[in-house]
Tab-separated table of C-alpha atoms and ligand atoms in Angstrom:
chain	number	residue	atom	x	y	z
A	1	MET	CA	18.935	-14.090	20.312
A	2	THR	CA	15.871	-13.074	18.807
A	3	GLN	CA	16.015	-9.638	16.838
A	4	ASP	CA	13.585	-6.841	17.290
A	5	ILE	CA	10.806	-6.302	14.878
A	6	GLN	CA	11.803	-3.961	12.232
A	7	ILE	CA	9.638	-1.535	10.112
A	8	ILE	CA	11.174	-0.060	7.089
A	9	SER	CA	9.150	2.607	5.185
A	10	THR	CA	8.999	1.894	1.315
A	11	GLY	CA	8.579	5.484	0.397
A	12	ALA	CA	5.140	7.049	-0.469
A	13	VAL	CA	3.058	4.241	0.900
A	14	GLY	CA	3.712	1.110	2.778
A	15	ALA	CA	6.405	-0.585	5.002
A	16	VAL	CA	8.378	-3.870	4.880
A	17	VAL	CA	8.194	-5.689	8.290
A	18	ALA	CA	11.328	-7.766	9.127
A	19	ASN	CA	12.249	-10.101	11.910
A	20	VAL	CA	8.694	-11.257	12.423
A	21	ASP	CA	7.109	-14.875	12.034
A	22	LEU	CA	3.371	-14.392	11.422
A	23	ASN	CA	2.789	-17.758	13.003
A	24	ASP	CA	3.973	-16.658	16.327
A	25	VAL	CA	3.342	-12.781	16.949
A	26	ASN	CA	3.492	-11.668	20.510
A	27	ASP	CA	1.292	-8.828	21.841
A	28	SER	CA	4.178	-6.242	21.854
A	29	GLN	CA	4.713	-7.097	18.020
A	30	MET	CA	1.220	-6.961	17.576
A	31	GLN	CA	1.259	-3.376	18.893
A	32	THR	CA	4.024	-2.433	16.635
A	33	LEU	CA	2.304	-3.895	13.814
A	34	GLN	CA	-0.906	-2.055	14.608
A	35	SER	CA	0.929	1.257	14.824
A	36	ALA	CA	3.029	0.629	11.592
A	37	PHE	CA	-0.463	-0.225	9.714
A	38	ALA	CA	-2.036	3.154	10.688
A	39	GLU	CA	0.978	5.196	9.605
A	40	HIS	CA	1.872	3.336	6.284
A	41	GLY	CA	-1.325	1.887	5.069
A	42	VAL	CA	0.421	-1.265	3.836
A	43	LEU	CA	2.717	-3.905	5.359
A	44	PHE	CA	4.768	-6.192	3.252
A	45	PHE	CA	6.157	-9.382	4.694
A	46	ARG	CA	8.602	-11.801	3.241
A	47	ASP	CA	9.294	-15.520	3.506
A	48	GLN	CA	6.047	-16.462	5.637
A	49	ASN	CA	5.333	-20.011	5.663
A	50	LEU	CA	1.627	-19.982	6.668
A	51	SER	CA	-0.905	-22.554	6.491
A	52	PRO	CA	-4.499	-21.506	5.624
A	53	GLU	CA	-5.270	-21.949	9.571
A	54	ALA	CA	-2.412	-19.653	10.480
A	55	HIS	CA	-3.319	-17.154	7.709
A	56	LEU	CA	-6.834	-16.893	9.214
A	57	GLY	CA	-5.550	-16.952	12.659
A	58	PHE	CA	-3.354	-13.877	12.279
A	59	ALA	CA	-6.301	-12.026	10.307
A	60	ARG	CA	-8.502	-12.700	13.012
A	61	ARG	CA	-6.271	-10.821	15.269
A	62	TRP	CA	-7.296	-7.663	13.295
A	63	GLY	CA	-11.113	-8.310	13.364
A	64	GLU	CA	-13.782	-10.409	12.098
A	65	ILE	CA	-13.325	-12.192	8.513
A	66	ASN	CA	-15.255	-10.747	5.839
A	67	VAL	CA	-16.526	-13.853	3.510
A	68	ASN	CA	-16.192	-12.693	-0.247
A	69	ARG	CA	-19.535	-13.171	-1.949
A	70	PHE	CA	-18.165	-13.132	-5.353
A	71	PHE	CA	-14.681	-14.916	-5.408
A	72	ALA	CA	-13.895	-18.555	-5.712
A	73	HIS	CA	-12.716	-19.896	-2.262
A	74	VAL	CA	-9.833	-22.081	-1.378
A	75	ASP	CA	-11.092	-25.726	-1.115
A	76	GLY	CA	-12.470	-26.308	2.668
A	77	TYR	CA	-11.888	-22.776	3.274
A	78	PRO	CA	-14.564	-20.457	2.560
A	79	GLU	CA	-13.158	-17.469	4.356
A	80	ILE	CA	-10.047	-17.533	1.982
A	81	ALA	CA	-10.803	-16.127	-1.515
A	82	GLU	CA	-8.428	-17.665	-4.294
A	83	VAL	CA	-6.984	-14.764	-6.623
A	84	ALA	CA	-5.705	-16.860	-9.246
A	85	LYS	CA	-4.536	-16.670	-12.930
A	86	GLU	CA	-3.830	-19.471	-14.889
A	87	PRO	CA	-1.309	-19.632	-17.879
A	88	ASP	CA	-4.080	-19.577	-20.491
A	89	GLN	CA	-6.199	-16.832	-18.939
A	90	GLU	CA	-6.103	-13.274	-20.391
A	91	PHE	CA	-7.569	-11.126	-17.601
A	92	ASN	CA	-6.547	-11.055	-14.142
A	93	ILE	CA	-8.401	-10.011	-10.853
A	94	GLY	CA	-7.787	-6.462	-9.640
A	95	GLY	CA	-5.812	-5.382	-12.780
A	96	ASN	CA	-6.481	-1.640	-12.594
A	97	TRP	CA	-6.439	0.950	-9.861
A	98	HIS	CA	-9.119	0.263	-7.163
A	99	THR	CA	-9.824	-0.351	-3.440
A	100	ASP	CA	-11.927	-3.396	-2.506
A	101	HIS	CA	-15.440	-3.025	-0.876
A	102	SER	CA	-16.192	0.733	-1.204
A	103	TYR	CA	-19.692	-0.484	-2.580
A	104	ASP	CA	-20.285	-1.757	0.933
A	105	GLN	CA	-22.069	0.495	3.555
A	106	ILE	CA	-19.481	-0.623	5.965
A	107	PRO	CA	-16.358	-1.077	3.614
A	108	ALA	CA	-13.913	-3.745	4.719
A	109	LEU	CA	-10.947	-2.714	6.606
A	110	GLY	CA	-8.403	-4.553	4.184
A	111	SER	CA	-6.958	-7.546	2.947
A	112	MET	CA	-4.086	-10.002	3.496
A	113	LEU	CA	-2.844	-11.341	0.243
A	114	LEU	CA	-0.346	-14.279	0.671
A	115	ALA	CA	1.567	-15.501	-2.353
A	116	HIS	CA	1.542	-19.373	-2.936
A	117	GLU	CA	2.767	-19.314	-6.579
A	118	VAL	CA	4.355	-16.418	-8.494
A	119	PRO	CA	5.773	-15.926	-11.899
A	120	ALA	CA	9.632	-15.665	-12.363
A	121	VAL	CA	9.019	-12.158	-13.626
A	122	GLY	CA	5.935	-9.907	-13.576
A	123	GLY	CA	2.845	-10.087	-11.367
A	124	ASP	CA	3.898	-7.090	-9.244
A	125	THR	CA	1.380	-5.080	-7.623
A	126	LEU	CA	1.177	-1.266	-7.319
A	127	PHE	CA	-0.019	0.590	-4.180
A	128	ALA	CA	-0.996	4.113	-3.819
A	129	ASN	CA	-1.432	6.367	-0.781
A	130	CYS	CA	-4.784	8.229	-0.679
A	131	SER	CA	-3.922	10.300	2.334
A	132	LYS	CA	-0.727	11.626	0.551
A	133	ALA	CA	-2.800	12.264	-2.453
A	134	TYR	CA	-5.156	14.456	-0.457
A	135	ASP	CA	-2.298	16.273	1.166
A	136	SER	CA	-1.001	17.342	-2.374
A	137	LEU	CA	-4.267	18.877	-3.410
A	138	SER	CA	-4.697	22.638	-3.474
A	139	ASP	CA	-6.608	24.161	-0.546
A	140	GLY	CA	-9.505	25.096	-2.944
A	141	MET	CA	-9.721	21.503	-4.257
A	142	LYS	CA	-9.738	20.246	-0.755
A	143	ALA	CA	-12.536	22.549	0.290
A	144	THR	CA	-14.758	21.759	-2.590
A	145	LEU	CA	-14.213	17.956	-2.112
A	146	SER	CA	-14.923	18.181	1.630
A	147	THR	CA	-18.592	19.178	0.729
A	148	LEU	CA	-19.148	16.213	-1.570
A	149	ARG	CA	-20.317	12.584	-1.131
A	150	ALA	CA	-19.874	9.845	-3.966
A	151	VAL	CA	-22.115	7.060	-4.896
A	152	HIS	CA	-20.495	3.423	-5.281
A	153	SER	CA	-21.797	0.174	-6.644
A	154	SER	CA	-20.763	-3.388	-7.098
A	155	ARG	CA	-23.544	-3.995	-9.807
A	156	HIS	CA	-21.629	-2.793	-13.008
A	157	VAL	CA	-18.582	-5.097	-11.875
A	158	PHE	CA	-19.757	-8.152	-10.369
A	159	GLY	CA	-23.283	-8.308	-11.566
A	160	ASN	CA	-24.438	-11.172	-14.091
A	161	ALA	CA	-24.568	-8.699	-17.106
A	162	THR	CA	-21.036	-7.656	-17.032
A	163	GLY	CA	-19.169	-10.863	-18.522
A	164	TYR	CA	-16.447	-10.092	-15.905
A	165	SER	CA	-16.722	-13.642	-14.398
A	166	ASP	CA	-16.677	-15.031	-17.975
A	167	ALA	CA	-13.292	-13.084	-18.577
A	168	LEU	CA	-11.859	-14.655	-15.261
A	169	ASN	CA	-12.319	-18.246	-16.389
A	170	GLY	CA	-15.631	-18.419	-14.336
A	171	ARG	CA	-13.419	-17.468	-11.052
A	172	LEU	CA	-16.398	-15.091	-10.015
A	173	GLY	CA	-19.984	-16.140	-9.035
A	174	ASN	CA	-23.181	-15.008	-7.420
A	175	GLY	CA	-23.820	-12.218	-9.724
A	176	ASP	CA	-27.390	-11.979	-8.283
A	177	ASP	CA	-25.847	-10.699	-5.116
A	178	ALA	CA	-24.187	-7.763	-6.582
A	179	THR	CA	-26.724	-5.442	-5.224
A	180	GLN	CA	-24.871	-3.243	-3.293
A	181	ASP	CA	-24.743	0.569	-3.452
A	182	ALA	CA	-23.170	2.832	-0.887
A	183	VAL	CA	-22.734	6.628	-0.382
A	184	HIS	CA	-19.597	7.723	1.352
A	185	PRO	CA	-17.821	11.152	1.801
A	186	VAL	CA	-15.383	11.992	-0.899
A	187	ILE	CA	-12.910	12.886	1.966
A	188	VAL	CA	-13.043	10.412	4.815
A	189	LYS	CA	-11.357	10.809	8.238
A	190	HIS	CA	-9.486	7.624	8.256
A	191	PRO	CA	-10.620	5.570	11.221
A	192	LEU	CA	-6.985	4.397	12.459
A	193	SER	CA	-4.694	7.378	11.434
A	194	GLY	CA	-7.380	10.164	11.581
A	195	LEU	CA	-6.094	11.676	8.614
A	196	PRO	CA	-8.103	13.137	5.726
A	197	THR	CA	-8.193	10.488	2.887
A	198	LEU	CA	-9.539	10.697	-0.592
A	199	TYR	CA	-11.989	8.025	-0.937
A	200	VAL	CA	-13.077	7.435	-4.754
A	201	ASN	CA	-11.768	4.645	-7.134
A	202	ALA	CA	-12.366	4.238	-10.786
A	203	ALA	CA	-13.658	0.469	-10.307
A	204	PHE	CA	-16.584	1.096	-7.881
A	205	THR	CA	-17.335	5.055	-7.838
A	206	LEU	CA	-20.162	5.974	-10.058
A	207	ARG	CA	-20.743	9.612	-9.531
A	208	PHE	CA	-21.008	12.420	-6.912
A	209	GLU	CA	-24.113	12.314	-5.260
A	210	GLY	CA	-26.582	14.622	-6.699
A	211	TRP	CA	-24.499	14.888	-9.850
A	212	THR	CA	-24.985	13.085	-13.238
A	213	ASP	CA	-22.415	10.598	-14.132
A	214	GLN	CA	-21.528	13.064	-17.234
A	215	GLU	CA	-20.875	16.011	-14.659
A	216	SER	CA	-18.941	13.895	-12.345
A	217	LYS	CA	-16.565	12.161	-14.884
A	218	PRO	CA	-14.256	15.013	-15.432
A	219	LEU	CA	-13.480	15.721	-11.776
A	220	LEU	CA	-13.265	12.021	-10.905
A	221	ASP	CA	-10.801	11.405	-13.795
A	222	TYR	CA	-8.744	14.377	-12.418
A	223	LEU	CA	-8.665	12.708	-8.934
A	224	TYR	CA	-7.964	8.989	-10.326
A	225	ALA	CA	-5.063	10.358	-12.249
A	226	HIS	CA	-3.754	12.468	-9.189
A	227	ILE	CA	-4.070	9.508	-6.853
A	228	GLY	CA	-2.236	7.156	-9.209
A	229	ARG	CA	0.703	9.609	-9.817
A	230	PRO	CA	4.167	8.041	-9.076
A	231	GLU	CA	4.911	10.091	-6.039
A	232	HIS	CA	1.881	8.588	-4.303
A	233	SER	CA	2.677	5.050	-5.319
A	234	TYR	CA	4.918	2.074	-4.716
A	235	ARG	CA	5.514	-1.310	-6.682
A	236	PHE	CA	5.781	-4.385	-4.680
A	237	GLN	CA	7.541	-7.568	-6.061
A	238	TRP	CA	6.336	-10.847	-4.788
A	239	GLY	CA	8.108	-13.843	-3.771
A	240	LYS	CA	6.588	-17.379	-2.610
A	241	GLY	CA	5.608	-16.699	1.026
A	242	SER	CA	5.274	-12.942	0.629
A	243	MET	CA	2.354	-11.309	2.077
A	244	ALA	CA	0.802	-7.787	1.507
A	245	PHE	CA	-1.639	-6.518	4.007
A	246	TRP	CA	-3.300	-3.360	2.825
A	247	ASP	CA	-5.752	-0.834	4.312
A	248	ASN	CA	-8.714	-0.423	1.929
A	249	ARG	CA	-9.521	2.822	3.460
A	250	ALA	CA	-6.058	4.363	3.001
A	251	THR	CA	-4.880	2.914	-0.121
A	252	TRP	CA	-5.411	1.579	-3.765
A	253	HIS	CA	-3.881	-1.207	-5.320
A	254	TRP	CA	-3.399	-2.706	-8.911
A	255	ALA	CA	-2.316	-6.252	-9.739
A	256	ILE	CA	-0.129	-5.854	-12.779
A	257	ASN	CA	-1.283	-8.414	-15.731
A	258	ASP	CA	2.230	-8.861	-17.608
A	259	TYR	CA	2.841	-12.389	-16.947
A	260	HIS	CA	0.852	-14.357	-19.795
A	261	GLY	CA	1.476	-18.002	-20.032
A	262	HIS	CA	2.595	-18.423	-16.391
A	263	ARG	CA	0.605	-19.224	-13.152
A	264	ARG	CA	-0.037	-16.957	-10.227
A	265	LEU	CA	-1.974	-18.266	-6.849
A	266	MET	CA	-2.532	-16.018	-4.170
A	267	HIS	CA	-4.848	-16.587	-0.954
A	268	ARG	CA	-6.666	-13.418	0.266
A	269	VAL	CA	-8.282	-12.957	3.501
A	270	THR	CA	-10.477	-9.787	4.010
A	271	ILE	CA	-11.279	-8.154	7.329
A	272	GLU	CA	-14.386	-6.368	8.323
A	273	GLY	CA	-14.073	-2.651	8.762
A	274	GLU	CA	-16.611	0.140	10.084
A	275	ALA	CA	-18.822	3.017	8.615
A	276	LEU	CA	-16.629	5.725	7.386
A	277	GLY	CA	-17.387	9.589	8.350
A	278	GLY	CA	-16.230	12.801	6.733
A	279	LEU	CA	-13.902	15.503	8.373
B	301	SIN	C1	-6.619	-7.908	-5.551
B	301	SIN	O1	-7.262	-6.831	-6.162
B	301	SIN	O2	-7.270	-8.086	-4.645
B	301	SIN	C2	-5.437	-8.738	-5.949
B	301	SIN	C3	-4.068	-8.031	-5.738
B	301	SIN	C4	-3.176	-8.886	-6.435
B	301	SIN	O3	-3.376	-9.872	-7.066
B	301	SIN	O4	-1.932	-8.470	-6.488
């Protein structure tokens, strides 16, 4: 007898989904996954045996695929970005708190990261809940932030002048295409949950609109420290076949770089999102 799909909250952010094979998700299971994704912000799956086609097939059920301009892709699959760190490589992709694509005017909904090769120890990913972080601010801070918008950019990360691609063994390209800038409300109304969510991140946010970088820094630094607090976060340990599917608009993530001398290979498929509005 097949068991019902199970959604088990991991605490501050995310939920583990049990009793589902992502090769074969029926409509009722899909509905359960959609509500769980809106509620928890990240879904974690274990022991999935997915071919690249099946990975893309499951992703397409959530929306159109975003083809990453900057990341190397899996051979023969331009829609699958390869997130890899080799044993002799010092830096990794995503080794700090961030959310992907906030530099786009229409930021991607989220990404499905599937583990193909993981170190025996280390290489975990941290996730943080940006709606919970909003909730735990004071009413005065919430009111101030609700009047602000922030400027985001890809130029200082993916542009040719940064040296980031060299540090990643040339795994990034198209630095000339790093021309995206976007302005989003600092508190967005989350498109799925309807909850107010803090939408700034240290990787891509430059400043508050109409403020200088210097004026913005103290308040941005306060918000970055606040979002990343342990009570807003969760640490996921990968195994081969684990998948995390995160919502870029509700969460942050951080790929911990603590496994030098070992290989870690992940496939990432990103799904297009929608323009973000304020409260
Ligand atoms: C990323 O930031 O997309 C990579 C996350 C990870 O490798 O755990």
